[in-house]
Coordinates of C-alpha atoms in Angstrom, one line a residue:
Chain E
X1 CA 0.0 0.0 0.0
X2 CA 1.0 3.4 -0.6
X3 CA 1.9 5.5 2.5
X4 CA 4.1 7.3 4.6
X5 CA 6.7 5.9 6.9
X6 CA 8.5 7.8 9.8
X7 CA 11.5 5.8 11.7
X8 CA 11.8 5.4 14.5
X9 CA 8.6 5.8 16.7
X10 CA 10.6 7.0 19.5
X11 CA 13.7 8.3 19.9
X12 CA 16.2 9.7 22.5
X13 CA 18.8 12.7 22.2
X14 CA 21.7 12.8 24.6
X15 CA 22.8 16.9 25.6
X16 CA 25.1 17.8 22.6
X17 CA 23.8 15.2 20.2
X18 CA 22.6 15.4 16.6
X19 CA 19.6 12.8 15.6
X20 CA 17.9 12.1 12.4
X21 CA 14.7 11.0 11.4
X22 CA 13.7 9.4 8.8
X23 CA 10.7 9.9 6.3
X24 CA 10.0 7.8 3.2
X25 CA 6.9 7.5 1.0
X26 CA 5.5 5.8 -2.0
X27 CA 3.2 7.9 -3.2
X28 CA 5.1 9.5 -6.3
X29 CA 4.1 13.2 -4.2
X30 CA 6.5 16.2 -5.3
X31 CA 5.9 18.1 -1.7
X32 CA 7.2 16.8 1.7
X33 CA 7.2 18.5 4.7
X34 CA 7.9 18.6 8.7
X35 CA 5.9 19.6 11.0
X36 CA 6.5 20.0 15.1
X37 CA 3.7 19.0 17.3
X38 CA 3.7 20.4 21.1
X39 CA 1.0 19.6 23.4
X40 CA -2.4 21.7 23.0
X41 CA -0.7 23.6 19.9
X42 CA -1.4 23.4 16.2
X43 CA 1.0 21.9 14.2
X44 CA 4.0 24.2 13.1
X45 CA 6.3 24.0 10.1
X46 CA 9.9 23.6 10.0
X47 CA 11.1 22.6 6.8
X48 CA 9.5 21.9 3.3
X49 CA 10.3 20.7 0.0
X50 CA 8.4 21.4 -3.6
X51 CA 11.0 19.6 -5.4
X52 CA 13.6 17.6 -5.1
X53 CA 17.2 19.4 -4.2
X54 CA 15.3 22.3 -2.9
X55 CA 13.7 23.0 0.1
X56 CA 12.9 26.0 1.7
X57 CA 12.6 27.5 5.7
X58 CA 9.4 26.9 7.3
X59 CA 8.0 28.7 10.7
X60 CA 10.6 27.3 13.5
X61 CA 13.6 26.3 11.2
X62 CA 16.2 27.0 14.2
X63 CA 18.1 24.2 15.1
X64 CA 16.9 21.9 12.4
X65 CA 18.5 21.0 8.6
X66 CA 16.8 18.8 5.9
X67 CA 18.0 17.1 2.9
X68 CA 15.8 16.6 0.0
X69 CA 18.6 14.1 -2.2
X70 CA 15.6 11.9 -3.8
X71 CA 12.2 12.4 -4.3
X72 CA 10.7 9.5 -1.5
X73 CA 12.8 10.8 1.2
X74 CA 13.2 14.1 3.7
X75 CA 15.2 12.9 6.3
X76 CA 15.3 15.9 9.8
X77 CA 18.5 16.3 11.6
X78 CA 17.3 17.5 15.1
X79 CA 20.9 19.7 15.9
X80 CA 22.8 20.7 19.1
X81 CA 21.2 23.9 18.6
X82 CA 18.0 22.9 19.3
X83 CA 17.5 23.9 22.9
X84 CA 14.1 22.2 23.2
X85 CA 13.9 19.0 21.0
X86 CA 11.1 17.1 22.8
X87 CA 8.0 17.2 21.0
X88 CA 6.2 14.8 18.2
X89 CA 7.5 15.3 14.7
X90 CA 5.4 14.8 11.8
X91 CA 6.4 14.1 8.3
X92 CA 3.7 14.5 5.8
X93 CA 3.6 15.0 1.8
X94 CA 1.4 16.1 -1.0
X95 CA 0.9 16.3 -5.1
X96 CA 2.0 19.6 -6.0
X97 CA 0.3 20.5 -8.5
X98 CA -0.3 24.4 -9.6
X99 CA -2.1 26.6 -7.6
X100 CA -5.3 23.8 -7.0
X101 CA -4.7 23.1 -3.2
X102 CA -3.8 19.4 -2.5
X103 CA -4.9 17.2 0.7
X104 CA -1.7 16.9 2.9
X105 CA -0.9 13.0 3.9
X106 CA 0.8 11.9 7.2
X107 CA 3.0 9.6 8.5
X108 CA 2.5 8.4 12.2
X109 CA 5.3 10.7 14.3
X110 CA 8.2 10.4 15.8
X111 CA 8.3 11.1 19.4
X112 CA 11.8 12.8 20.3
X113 CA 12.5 12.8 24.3
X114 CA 15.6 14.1 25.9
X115 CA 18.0 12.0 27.9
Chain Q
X1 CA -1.0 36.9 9.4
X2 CA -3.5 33.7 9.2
X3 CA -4.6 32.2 12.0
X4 CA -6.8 29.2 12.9
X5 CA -9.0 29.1 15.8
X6 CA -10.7 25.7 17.0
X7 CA -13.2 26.0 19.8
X8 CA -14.2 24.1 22.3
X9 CA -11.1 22.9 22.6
X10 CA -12.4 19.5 24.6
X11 CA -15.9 18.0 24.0
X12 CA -17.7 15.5 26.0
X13 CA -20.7 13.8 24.3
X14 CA -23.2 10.8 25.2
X15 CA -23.1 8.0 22.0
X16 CA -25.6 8.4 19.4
X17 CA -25.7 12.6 19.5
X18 CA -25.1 14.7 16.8
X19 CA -22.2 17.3 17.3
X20 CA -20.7 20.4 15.8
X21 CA -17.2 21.2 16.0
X22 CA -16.2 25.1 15.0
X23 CA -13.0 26.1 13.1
X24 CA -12.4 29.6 12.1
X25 CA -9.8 31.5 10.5
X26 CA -8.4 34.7 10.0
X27 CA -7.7 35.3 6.6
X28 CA -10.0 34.2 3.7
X29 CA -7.7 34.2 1.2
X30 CA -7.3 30.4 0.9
X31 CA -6.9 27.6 -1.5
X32 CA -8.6 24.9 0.5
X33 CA -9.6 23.8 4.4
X34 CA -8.8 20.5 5.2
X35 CA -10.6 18.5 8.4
X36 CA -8.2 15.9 10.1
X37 CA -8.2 13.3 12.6
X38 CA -5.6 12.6 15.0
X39 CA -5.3 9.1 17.5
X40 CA -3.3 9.7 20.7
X41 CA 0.2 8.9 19.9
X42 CA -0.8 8.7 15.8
X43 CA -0.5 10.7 12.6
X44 CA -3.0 12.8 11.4
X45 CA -5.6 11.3 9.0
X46 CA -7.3 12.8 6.3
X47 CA -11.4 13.2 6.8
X48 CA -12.4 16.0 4.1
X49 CA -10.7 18.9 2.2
X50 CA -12.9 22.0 1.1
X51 CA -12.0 23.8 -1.7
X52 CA -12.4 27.7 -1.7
X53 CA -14.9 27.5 -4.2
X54 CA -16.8 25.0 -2.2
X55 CA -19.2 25.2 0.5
X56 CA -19.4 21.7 2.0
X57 CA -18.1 17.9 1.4
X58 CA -19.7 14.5 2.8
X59 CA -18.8 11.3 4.0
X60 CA -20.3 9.0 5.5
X61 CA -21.7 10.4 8.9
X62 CA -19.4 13.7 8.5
X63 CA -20.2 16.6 6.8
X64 CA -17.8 19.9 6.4
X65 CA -19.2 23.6 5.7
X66 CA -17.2 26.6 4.2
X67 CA -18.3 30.0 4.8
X68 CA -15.0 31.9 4.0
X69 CA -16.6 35.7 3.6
X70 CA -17.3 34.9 7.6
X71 CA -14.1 32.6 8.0
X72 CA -15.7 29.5 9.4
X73 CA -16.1 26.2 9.0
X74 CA -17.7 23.3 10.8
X75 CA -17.5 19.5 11.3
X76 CA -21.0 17.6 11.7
X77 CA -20.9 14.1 13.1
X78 CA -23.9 12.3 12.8
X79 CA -24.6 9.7 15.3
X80 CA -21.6 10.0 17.5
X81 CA -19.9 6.5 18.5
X82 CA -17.3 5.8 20.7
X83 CA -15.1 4.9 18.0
X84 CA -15.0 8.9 17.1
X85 CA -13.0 9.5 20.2
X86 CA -9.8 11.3 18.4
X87 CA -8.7 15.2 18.2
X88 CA -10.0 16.7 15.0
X89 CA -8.0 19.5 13.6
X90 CA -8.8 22.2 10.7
X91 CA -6.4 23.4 8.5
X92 CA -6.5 26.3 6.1
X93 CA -3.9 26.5 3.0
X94 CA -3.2 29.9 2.0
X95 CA -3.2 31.8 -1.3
X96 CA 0.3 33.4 -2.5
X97 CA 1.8 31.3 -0.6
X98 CA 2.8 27.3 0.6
X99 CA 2.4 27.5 4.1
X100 CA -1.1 25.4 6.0
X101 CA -2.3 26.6 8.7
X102 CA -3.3 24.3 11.7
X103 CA -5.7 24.6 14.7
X104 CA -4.9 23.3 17.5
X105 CA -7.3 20.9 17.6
X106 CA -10.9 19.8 19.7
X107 CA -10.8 16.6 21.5
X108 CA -14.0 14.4 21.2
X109 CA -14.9 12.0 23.6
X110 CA -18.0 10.5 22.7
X111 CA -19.1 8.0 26.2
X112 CA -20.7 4.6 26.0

């Protein structure tokens, strides 16, 4: 079936530690994007790609990078910089297609907890 | 500056009741509004998508309005079960730009 896969489910960031996660799909979708989820907020963008080899600088870029090397995967690298990692990450993609809004598909999150 | 308003933001019902949840936004410059549904611990998963040029969608027991000269739309459930227990979140996809804009959700509990 065609979907969305985020690895791991849950992961752990030791003080001073980069960590990556990972985002695949299989649905042939130009756009890919992340998305941070705190408790009782909406979700908020970080990064997002039309294309691939070019992304662009979403809401709360700080402290995050992405790489958008093939067209199934945008892989996050949580950074050092990031002073406040925890939270659920969501990777999610779409057709891009003109200017005729597209419904947004989800993976299942990656919960990212300090050590 | 869009922004996406969900209220209540918790909802208690009894099984078998009909329920409105309220989104409204800001701006109504927008391609589309999007209804999701979110598991504890899940992704989010796609109920309905609006177009600007529409002013509802259906399926199944859920039915989605569009009003965007007010900047509001609402979920209907029809015949609440306990199986709709979730968070339900609007989003709102802006003209001129590639940004969505999320609520922050309403959390249904619908009781046995």
């Amino acid at each position: 079936d065609g979907g969305i896969t985020q690895s791991p489910k849950y992961l752990f960031r030791k003080e001073g530690q980069n960590v990556t996660l990972s985002c695949e799909q299989n649905l042939n979708h130009d756009a890919m994007y992340w998305y941070r989820q705190d408790p009782g907020q909406g979700l908020r963008l970080i990064y997002y790609s039309q294309i691939v080899n070019d992304f662009q600088k979403g809401d709360i870029a700080e402290g995050y990078s992405v790489s958008r090397e093939k067209k199934e995967s945008f892989p996050l690298t949580v950074t050092s910089a990031q002073k406040n990692p925890t939270a659920f990450y969501l990777c999610a993609s779409s057709i891009n297609q003109g200017a005729k809004g597209q419904p947004q598909h989800f993976g299942d999150g990656t919960r990212l907890s300090i050590l | 500056k869009q922004e996406v308003t969900q209220i209540p933001a918790a909802l208690s019902v009894p099984e078998g009741e009909n329920l409105v949840l309220n989104c409204s936004f800001t701006d109504s410059a927008i391609y589309n509004l999007q209804w999701f549904r979110q598991d504890p611990g899940k992704g989010l998963t796609s109920l309905l998508l609006i177009q600007s040029s529409q002013r509802e969608q259906t399926s199944g027991r859920l039915n989605a309005s569009l009003d965007k000269s007010s900047g509001r739309s609402t979920l209907y459930i029809a015949a609440s079960q306990p199986g709709d227990s979730a968070t339900y979140l609007c989003a709102v996809r802006n003209t001129g730009g590639f940004k969505t804009i999320f609520g922050a959700g309403t959390r249904l509990f619908v009781k046995a």
